Amino acid sequence: MQVFVVYCHPSKKSFTHDMKQEFLKGLNEANHKFIVSDLYDMDFNEEMSEDEYEREAYYSTETPVAEDVMEEQRKIQQSDAIVFIYPVFWTEAPAKLVGWFDRVWTSGFAYNPNPKMKILKKALFMVSAGKTLESLEETGESNAMRIVMLGDRIRNRALEKEMIIFDGTTHWDEAQRKQRIAEHLLNAYKAGLNF
Ligand SMILES: Cc1cc2nc3c(=O)[nH]c(=O)nc-3n(C[C@H](O)[C@H](O)[C@H](O)COP(=O)(O)O)c2cc1C
């Protein structure tokens, strides 16, 4: 499969960075082809302009889609699957990735009128979280994240959709972090290998 990986983390020292590397290693070994948009490395502009807002809110349809946005849309059209890799920030994705959706999911591409975006075979979210899964489930936060990402942002834009939460990575509990990270890196590699 041709896989488009959208990666968003500000630091290369992070667990999320290593998790992305393991996933790509697995993809590579399974002979999948991939391209990566590393949003911080690319310095992707997550800020919607006034003109873009007015186009997206149907005040005016004249503003053309910006070249950096079209480039991301081309990567989607050339792929069979999309994978998002990022840390949870306040029960959401980092602002840069939220802004990527604001700008790349344009009307006429991802939604009405006549959306041209292809229906992907698969959309996978690989999300690192400081909290444990038990805690995220107890508060309903993991459910909220799934509703927003899988339910709203992907909706019917992919046939198969999944969110894997790599939990318990906070530095507040170093013993737990160390143990979880070892398991998570192996699972990220397997997610690539079995993609
Ligand atoms: C601004 C900010 C907000 C965060 N919000 C959450 C959160 O809502 N839920 C959660 O489980 N972890 C949260 N975290 C923890 C990150 O998800 C954590 O840094 C990440 O899982 C793993 O860290 P690493 O990849 O940087 O090593 C937050 C971290 C930061 C910096």
PDB file of C-alpha atoms and ligand atoms in Angstrom:
ATOM      1  CA  MET A   1       0.000   0.000   0.000  1.00  0.00           C
ATOM      2  CA  GLN A   2       0.989   3.610  -0.460  1.00  0.00           C
ATOM      3  CA  VAL A   3       0.779   5.169   3.010  1.00  0.00           C
ATOM      4  CA  PHE A   4       0.711   8.870   3.853  1.00  0.00           C
ATOM      5  CA  VAL A   5       2.036   9.522   7.363  1.00  0.00           C
ATOM      6  CA  VAL A   6       1.208  12.847   8.994  1.00  0.00           C
ATOM      7  CA  TYR A   7       3.539  13.250  11.946  1.00  0.00           C
ATOM      8  CA  CYS A   8       3.309  16.075  14.461  1.00  0.00           C
ATOM      9  CA  HIS A   9       5.562  16.442  17.499  1.00  0.00           C
ATOM     10  CA  PRO A  10       7.760  19.427  18.385  1.00  0.00           C
ATOM     11  CA  SER A  11      10.730  17.379  19.680  1.00  0.00           C
ATOM     12  CA  LYS A  12      12.926  14.648  18.251  1.00  0.00           C
ATOM     13  CA  LYS A  13      13.857  13.566  21.804  1.00  0.00           C
ATOM     14  CA  SER A  14      10.337  12.275  22.356  1.00  0.00           C
ATOM     15  CA  PHE A  15       8.843   8.819  22.705  1.00  0.00           C
ATOM     16  CA  THR A  16       6.416   9.820  19.914  1.00  0.00           C
ATOM     17  CA  HIS A  17       9.361  10.367  17.552  1.00  0.00           C
ATOM     18  CA  ASP A  18      10.794   6.919  18.350  1.00  0.00           C
ATOM     19  CA  MET A  19       7.344   5.363  18.016  1.00  0.00           C
ATOM     20  CA  LYS A  20       7.025   6.908  14.521  1.00  0.00           C
ATOM     21  CA  GLN A  21      10.458   5.525  13.578  1.00  0.00           C
ATOM     22  CA  GLU A  22       9.468   2.002  14.718  1.00  0.00           C
ATOM     23  CA  PHE A  23       6.214   2.185  12.775  1.00  0.00           C
ATOM     24  CA  LEU A  24       8.068   3.277   9.600  1.00  0.00           C
ATOM     25  CA  LYS A  25      10.585   0.463  10.103  1.00  0.00           C
ATOM     26  CA  GLY A  26       7.696  -2.027  10.197  1.00  0.00           C
ATOM     27  CA  LEU A  27       6.047  -0.479   7.121  1.00  0.00           C
ATOM     28  CA  ASN A  28       9.331  -0.658   5.264  1.00  0.00           C
ATOM     29  CA  GLU A  29       9.921  -4.297   6.162  1.00  0.00           C
ATOM     30  CA  ALA A  30       6.418  -5.145   4.983  1.00  0.00           C
ATOM     31  CA  ASN A  31       7.265  -3.492   1.634  1.00  0.00           C
ATOM     32  CA  HIS A  32       4.730  -0.700   1.961  1.00  0.00           C
ATOM     33  CA  LYS A  33       5.661   2.600   0.341  1.00  0.00           C
ATOM     34  CA  PHE A  34       5.227   5.760   2.382  1.00  0.00           C
ATOM     35  CA  ILE A  35       5.640   9.504   2.418  1.00  0.00           C
ATOM     36  CA  VAL A  36       5.817  11.528   5.633  1.00  0.00           C
ATOM     37  CA  SER A  37       4.647  15.052   6.294  1.00  0.00           C
ATOM     38  CA  ASP A  38       6.574  16.063   9.414  1.00  0.00           C
ATOM     39  CA  LEU A  39       4.561  19.164  10.248  1.00  0.00           C
ATOM     40  CA  TYR A  40       7.157  20.794  12.543  1.00  0.00           C
ATOM     41  CA  ASP A  41      10.082  20.036  10.197  1.00  0.00           C
ATOM     42  CA  MET A  42       8.099  21.468   7.266  1.00  0.00           C
ATOM     43  CA  ASP A  43       7.074  24.430   9.403  1.00  0.00           C
ATOM     44  CA  PHE A  44       3.540  23.793   8.178  1.00  0.00           C
ATOM     45  CA  ASN A  45       1.422  26.928   8.533  1.00  0.00           C
ATOM     46  CA  GLU A  46      -1.512  25.860  10.698  1.00  0.00           C
ATOM     47  CA  GLU A  47      -3.124  29.282  10.771  1.00  0.00           C
ATOM     48  CA  MET A  48      -6.195  29.800   8.631  1.00  0.00           C
ATOM     49  CA  SER A  49      -6.168  33.214   6.933  1.00  0.00           C
ATOM     50  CA  GLU A  50      -9.163  35.529   6.812  1.00  0.00           C
ATOM     51  CA  ASP A  51      -9.606  34.769   3.087  1.00  0.00           C
ATOM     52  CA  GLU A  52      -9.421  31.023   3.707  1.00  0.00           C
ATOM     53  CA  TYR A  53     -11.986  31.306   6.480  1.00  0.00           C
ATOM     54  CA  GLU A  54     -14.351  33.257   4.264  1.00  0.00           C
ATOM     55  CA  ARG A  55     -14.015  30.592   1.551  1.00  0.00           C
ATOM     56  CA  GLU A  56     -14.587  27.712   4.014  1.00  0.00           C
ATOM     57  CA  ALA A  57     -17.576  29.426   5.622  1.00  0.00           C
ATOM     58  CA  TYR A  58     -19.115  30.076   2.163  1.00  0.00           C
ATOM     59  CA  TYR A  59     -18.954  33.899   2.341  1.00  0.00           C
ATOM     60  CA  SER A  60     -16.900  33.935  -0.838  1.00  0.00           C
ATOM     61  CA  THR A  61     -15.750  31.074  -3.025  1.00  0.00           C
ATOM     62  CA  GLU A  62     -13.132  32.970  -5.010  1.00  0.00           C
ATOM     63  CA  THR A  63     -10.016  32.485  -2.863  1.00  0.00           C
ATOM     64  CA  PRO A  64      -7.883  29.765  -4.459  1.00  0.00           C
ATOM     65  CA  VAL A  65      -6.594  26.876  -2.349  1.00  0.00           C
ATOM     66  CA  ALA A  66      -3.017  27.649  -1.239  1.00  0.00           C
ATOM     67  CA  GLU A  67      -0.135  25.677  -2.765  1.00  0.00           C
ATOM     68  CA  ASP A  68       0.996  24.177   0.596  1.00  0.00           C
ATOM     69  CA  VAL A  69      -2.552  22.883   1.139  1.00  0.00           C
ATOM     70  CA  MET A  70      -2.792  21.499  -2.414  1.00  0.00           C
ATOM     71  CA  GLU A  71       0.482  19.677  -1.848  1.00  0.00           C
ATOM     72  CA  GLU A  72      -0.992  17.887   1.185  1.00  0.00           C
ATOM     73  CA  GLN A  73      -4.169  17.107  -0.771  1.00  0.00           C
ATOM     74  CA  ARG A  74      -2.073  15.617  -3.602  1.00  0.00           C
ATOM     75  CA  LYS A  75      -0.316  13.356  -1.096  1.00  0.00           C
ATOM     76  CA  ILE A  76      -3.726  12.084   0.037  1.00  0.00           C
ATOM     77  CA  GLN A  77      -4.936  11.480  -3.529  1.00  0.00           C
ATOM     78  CA  GLN A  78      -1.773   9.485  -4.293  1.00  0.00           C
ATOM     79  CA  SER A  79      -2.173   7.249  -1.207  1.00  0.00           C
ATOM     80  CA  ASP A  80      -4.253   4.262  -0.180  1.00  0.00           C
ATOM     81  CA  ALA A  81      -4.104   4.958   3.543  1.00  0.00           C
ATOM     82  CA  ILE A  82      -3.372   7.757   5.981  1.00  0.00           C
ATOM     83  CA  VAL A  83      -1.712   7.534   9.392  1.00  0.00           C
ATOM     84  CA  PHE A  84      -1.584  10.313  11.975  1.00  0.00           C
ATOM     85  CA  ILE A  85       1.089  10.130  14.673  1.00  0.00           C
ATOM     86  CA  TYR A  86       1.034  12.707  17.495  1.00  0.00           C
ATOM     87  CA  PRO A  87       0.878  13.235  21.267  1.00  0.00           C
ATOM     88  CA  VAL A  88      -2.373  14.119  23.020  1.00  0.00           C
ATOM     89  CA  PHE A  89      -2.392  17.789  24.001  1.00  0.00           C
ATOM     90  CA  TRP A  90      -5.351  18.668  26.227  1.00  0.00           C
ATOM     91  CA  THR A  91      -7.418  15.756  24.894  1.00  0.00           C
ATOM     92  CA  GLU A  92      -6.764  16.958  21.320  1.00  0.00           C
ATOM     93  CA  ALA A  93      -3.951  16.876  18.801  1.00  0.00           C
ATOM     94  CA  PRO A  94      -1.231  19.583  18.900  1.00  0.00           C
ATOM     95  CA  ALA A  95      -2.507  22.870  17.425  1.00  0.00           C
ATOM     96  CA  LYS A  96      -0.353  22.389  14.314  1.00  0.00           C
ATOM     97  CA  LEU A  97      -2.218  19.199  13.419  1.00  0.00           C
ATOM     98  CA  VAL A  98      -5.615  20.659  14.288  1.00  0.00           C
ATOM     99  CA  GLY A  99      -4.711  23.554  11.944  1.00  0.00           C
ATOM    100  CA  TRP A 100      -3.641  21.047   9.279  1.00  0.00           C
ATOM    101  CA  PHE A 101      -7.217  19.702   9.304  1.00  0.00           C
ATOM    102  CA  ASP A 102      -8.664  23.246   9.314  1.00  0.00           C
ATOM    103  CA  ARG A 103      -6.696  24.122   6.178  1.00  0.00           C
ATOM    104  CA  VAL A 104      -6.367  20.798   4.278  1.00  0.00           C
ATOM    105  CA  TRP A 105      -9.954  19.538   4.722  1.00  0.00           C
ATOM    106  CA  THR A 106     -11.279  22.232   2.335  1.00  0.00           C
ATOM    107  CA  SER A 107     -14.775  22.478   0.914  1.00  0.00           C
ATOM    108  CA  GLY A 108     -14.756  20.863  -2.514  1.00  0.00           C
ATOM    109  CA  PHE A 109     -12.059  18.480  -1.292  1.00  0.00           C
ATOM    110  CA  ALA A 110     -13.136  16.939   2.026  1.00  0.00           C
ATOM    111  CA  TYR A 111     -16.721  18.216   2.198  1.00  0.00           C
ATOM    112  CA  ASN A 112     -19.470  19.894   0.192  1.00  0.00           C
ATOM    113  CA  PRO A 113     -19.853  20.905  -2.557  1.00  0.00           C
ATOM    114  CA  ASN A 114     -18.789  17.806  -4.554  1.00  0.00           C
ATOM    115  CA  PRO A 115     -15.864  16.623  -2.395  1.00  0.00           C
ATOM    116  CA  LYS A 116     -13.060  15.231  -4.583  1.00  0.00           C
ATOM    117  CA  MET A 117     -11.104  13.521  -1.819  1.00  0.00           C
ATOM    118  CA  LYS A 118     -10.706   9.822  -2.498  1.00  0.00           C
ATOM    119  CA  ILE A 119     -12.125   7.307  -0.041  1.00  0.00           C
ATOM    120  CA  LEU A 120      -9.067   5.810   1.600  1.00  0.00           C
ATOM    121  CA  LYS A 121      -8.766   2.143   2.494  1.00  0.00           C
ATOM    122  CA  LYS A 122      -7.592   2.889   5.996  1.00  0.00           C
ATOM    123  CA  ALA A 123      -7.096   5.728   8.486  1.00  0.00           C
ATOM    124  CA  LEU A 124      -4.995   4.991  11.562  1.00  0.00           C
ATOM    125  CA  PHE A 125      -4.312   7.314  14.500  1.00  0.00           C
ATOM    126  CA  MET A 126      -1.265   6.470  16.641  1.00  0.00           C
ATOM    127  CA  VAL A 127      -1.574   8.692  19.661  1.00  0.00           C
ATOM    128  CA  SER A 128       0.759   8.945  22.634  1.00  0.00           C
ATOM    129  CA  ALA A 129      -0.791   9.913  25.947  1.00  0.00           C
ATOM    130  CA  GLY A 130       0.712  10.817  29.295  1.00  0.00           C
ATOM    131  CA  LYS A 131      -2.241   9.346  31.181  1.00  0.00           C
ATOM    132  CA  THR A 132      -3.078   5.661  31.420  1.00  0.00           C
ATOM    133  CA  LEU A 133      -5.783   4.135  29.266  1.00  0.00           C
ATOM    134  CA  GLU A 134      -7.784   3.283  32.414  1.00  0.00           C
ATOM    135  CA  SER A 135      -7.796   6.944  33.398  1.00  0.00           C
ATOM    136  CA  LEU A 136      -8.663   8.154  29.869  1.00  0.00           C
ATOM    137  CA  GLU A 137     -11.528   5.664  29.710  1.00  0.00           C
ATOM    138  CA  GLU A 138     -12.821   6.516  33.169  1.00  0.00           C
ATOM    139  CA  THR A 139     -13.130  10.222  32.309  1.00  0.00           C
ATOM    140  CA  GLY A 140     -14.451   9.574  28.789  1.00  0.00           C
ATOM    141  CA  GLU A 141     -11.458  11.421  27.275  1.00  0.00           C
ATOM    142  CA  SER A 142     -10.387   8.522  25.010  1.00  0.00           C
ATOM    143  CA  ASN A 143     -13.955   8.241  23.761  1.00  0.00           C
ATOM    144  CA  ALA A 144     -14.039  11.990  23.054  1.00  0.00           C
ATOM    145  CA  MET A 145     -10.791  11.720  21.080  1.00  0.00           C
ATOM    146  CA  ARG A 146     -12.200   8.843  19.015  1.00  0.00           C
ATOM    147  CA  ILE A 147     -15.448  10.704  18.316  1.00  0.00           C
ATOM    148  CA  VAL A 148     -13.586  13.816  17.131  1.00  0.00           C
ATOM    149  CA  MET A 149     -10.951  12.069  15.009  1.00  0.00           C
ATOM    150  CA  LEU A 150     -12.655   8.918  13.714  1.00  0.00           C
ATOM    151  CA  GLY A 151     -16.252  10.124  13.845  1.00  0.00           C
ATOM    152  CA  ASP A 152     -15.904  13.705  12.625  1.00  0.00           C
ATOM    153  CA  ARG A 153     -12.569  14.246  10.869  1.00  0.00           C
ATOM    154  CA  ILE A 154     -12.460  10.852   9.108  1.00  0.00           C
ATOM    155  CA  ARG A 155     -16.191  10.031   9.084  1.00  0.00           C
ATOM    156  CA  ASN A 156     -16.696   8.168   5.749  1.00  0.00           C
ATOM    157  CA  ARG A 157     -13.405   9.326   4.216  1.00  0.00           C
ATOM    158  CA  ALA A 158     -11.860   5.895   4.945  1.00  0.00           C
ATOM    159  CA  LEU A 159     -13.318   2.405   4.865  1.00  0.00           C
ATOM    160  CA  GLU A 160     -11.441   1.237   7.958  1.00  0.00           C
ATOM    161  CA  LYS A 161     -10.526   3.538  10.842  1.00  0.00           C
ATOM    162  CA  GLU A 162      -8.772   2.976  14.116  1.00  0.00           C
ATOM    163  CA  MET A 163      -7.109   4.858  16.972  1.00  0.00           C
ATOM    164  CA  ILE A 164      -4.337   3.183  18.970  1.00  0.00           C
ATOM    165  CA  ILE A 165      -3.482   4.971  22.220  1.00  0.00           C
ATOM    166  CA  PHE A 166       0.079   4.490  23.484  1.00  0.00           C
ATOM    167  CA  ASP A 167      -0.583   5.342  27.097  1.00  0.00           C
ATOM    168  CA  GLY A 168       1.179   6.005  30.395  1.00  0.00           C
ATOM    169  CA  THR A 169       4.148   7.887  28.929  1.00  0.00           C
ATOM    170  CA  THR A 170       4.267  10.715  31.479  1.00  0.00           C
ATOM    171  CA  HIS A 171       7.611  11.544  33.114  1.00  0.00           C
ATOM    172  CA  TRP A 172       5.780  11.797  36.472  1.00  0.00           C
ATOM    173  CA  ASP A 173       6.213   8.024  36.831  1.00  0.00           C
ATOM    174  CA  GLU A 174       9.562   7.070  35.261  1.00  0.00           C
ATOM    175  CA  ALA A 175       9.284   3.358  36.093  1.00  0.00           C
ATOM    176  CA  GLN A 176       5.884   3.129  34.432  1.00  0.00           C
ATOM    177  CA  ARG A 177       7.109   5.191  31.446  1.00  0.00           C
ATOM    178  CA  LYS A 178      10.113   2.937  30.888  1.00  0.00           C
ATOM    179  CA  GLN A 179       8.041  -0.225  30.987  1.00  0.00           C
ATOM    180  CA  ARG A 180       5.235   1.149  28.778  1.00  0.00           C
ATOM    181  CA  ILE A 181       7.658   2.572  26.211  1.00  0.00           C
ATOM    182  CA  ALA A 182       9.376  -0.770  25.677  1.00  0.00           C
ATOM    183  CA  GLU A 183       6.003  -2.438  24.992  1.00  0.00           C
ATOM    184  CA  HIS A 184       4.720   0.469  22.912  1.00  0.00           C
ATOM    185  CA  LEU A 185       7.745   0.594  20.600  1.00  0.00           C
ATOM    186  CA  LEU A 186       7.341  -3.089  19.831  1.00  0.00           C
ATOM    187  CA  ASN A 187       3.619  -2.581  19.165  1.00  0.00           C
ATOM    188  CA  ALA A 188       4.324   0.405  16.895  1.00  0.00           C
ATOM    189  CA  TYR A 189       6.754  -1.717  14.887  1.00  0.00           C
ATOM    190  CA  LYS A 190       4.125  -4.506  14.637  1.00  0.00           C
ATOM    191  CA  ALA A 191       1.473  -1.971  13.556  1.00  0.00           C
ATOM    192  CA  GLY A 192       3.745  -1.104  10.605  1.00  0.00           C
ATOM    193  CA  LEU A 193       4.600  -4.703   9.840  1.00  0.00           C
ATOM    194  CA  ASN A 194       0.945  -5.828   9.875  1.00  0.00           C
ATOM    195  CA  PHE A 195      -0.474  -2.699   8.236  1.00  0.00           C
TER     196      PHE A 195
HETATM  197  C1  LIG B   1       0.628  20.818  26.370  1.00  0.00           C
HETATM  198  C2  LIG B   1       0.478  19.366  26.728  1.00  0.00           C
HETATM  199  C3  LIG B   1      -0.786  18.855  26.941  1.00  0.00           C
HETATM  200  C4  LIG B   1      -0.952  17.506  27.244  1.00  0.00           C
HETATM  201  N1  LIG B   1      -2.210  17.019  27.415  1.00  0.00           N
HETATM  202  C5  LIG B   1      -2.383  15.705  27.667  1.00  0.00           C
HETATM  203  C6  LIG B   1      -3.703  15.171  27.819  1.00  0.00           C
HETATM  204  O1  LIG B   1      -4.701  15.862  27.698  1.00  0.00           O
HETATM  205  N2  LIG B   1      -3.820  13.845  28.077  1.00  0.00           N
HETATM  206  C7  LIG B   1      -2.740  13.015  28.195  1.00  0.00           C
HETATM  207  O2  LIG B   1      -2.910  11.820  28.415  1.00  0.00           O
HETATM  208  N3  LIG B   1      -1.476  13.500  28.043  1.00  0.00           N
HETATM  209  C8  LIG B   1      -1.273  14.819  27.786  1.00  0.00           C
HETATM  210  N4  LIG B   1      -0.007  15.318  27.621  1.00  0.00           N
HETATM  211  C9  LIG B   1       1.123  14.401  27.652  1.00  0.00           C
HETATM  212  C10 LIG B   1       1.618  14.120  26.252  1.00  0.00           C
HETATM  213  O3  LIG B   1       0.662  13.423  25.520  1.00  0.00           O
HETATM  214  C11 LIG B   1       2.959  13.384  26.380  1.00  0.00           C
HETATM  215  O4  LIG B   1       3.908  14.385  26.366  1.00  0.00           O
HETATM  216  C12 LIG B   1       3.153  12.335  25.317  1.00  0.00           C
HETATM  217  O5  LIG B   1       2.224  11.342  25.481  1.00  0.00           O
HETATM  218  C13 LIG B   1       4.440  11.544  25.331  1.00  0.00           C
HETATM  219  O6  LIG B   1       5.493  12.230  25.441  1.00  0.00           O
HETATM  220  P1  LIG B   1       6.721  12.273  24.451  1.00  0.00           P
HETATM  221  O7  LIG B   1       6.391  11.693  23.122  1.00  0.00           O
HETATM  222  O8  LIG B   1       6.998  13.739  24.379  1.00  0.00           O
HETATM  223  O9  LIG B   1       7.847  11.530  25.125  1.00  0.00           O
HETATM  224  C14 LIG B   1       0.183  16.660  27.343  1.00  0.00           C
HETATM  225  C15 LIG B   1       1.464  17.213  27.137  1.00  0.00           C
HETATM  226  C16 LIG B   1       1.619  18.532  26.841  1.00  0.00           C
HETATM  227  C17 LIG B   1       3.006  19.080  26.623  1.00  0.00           C
END
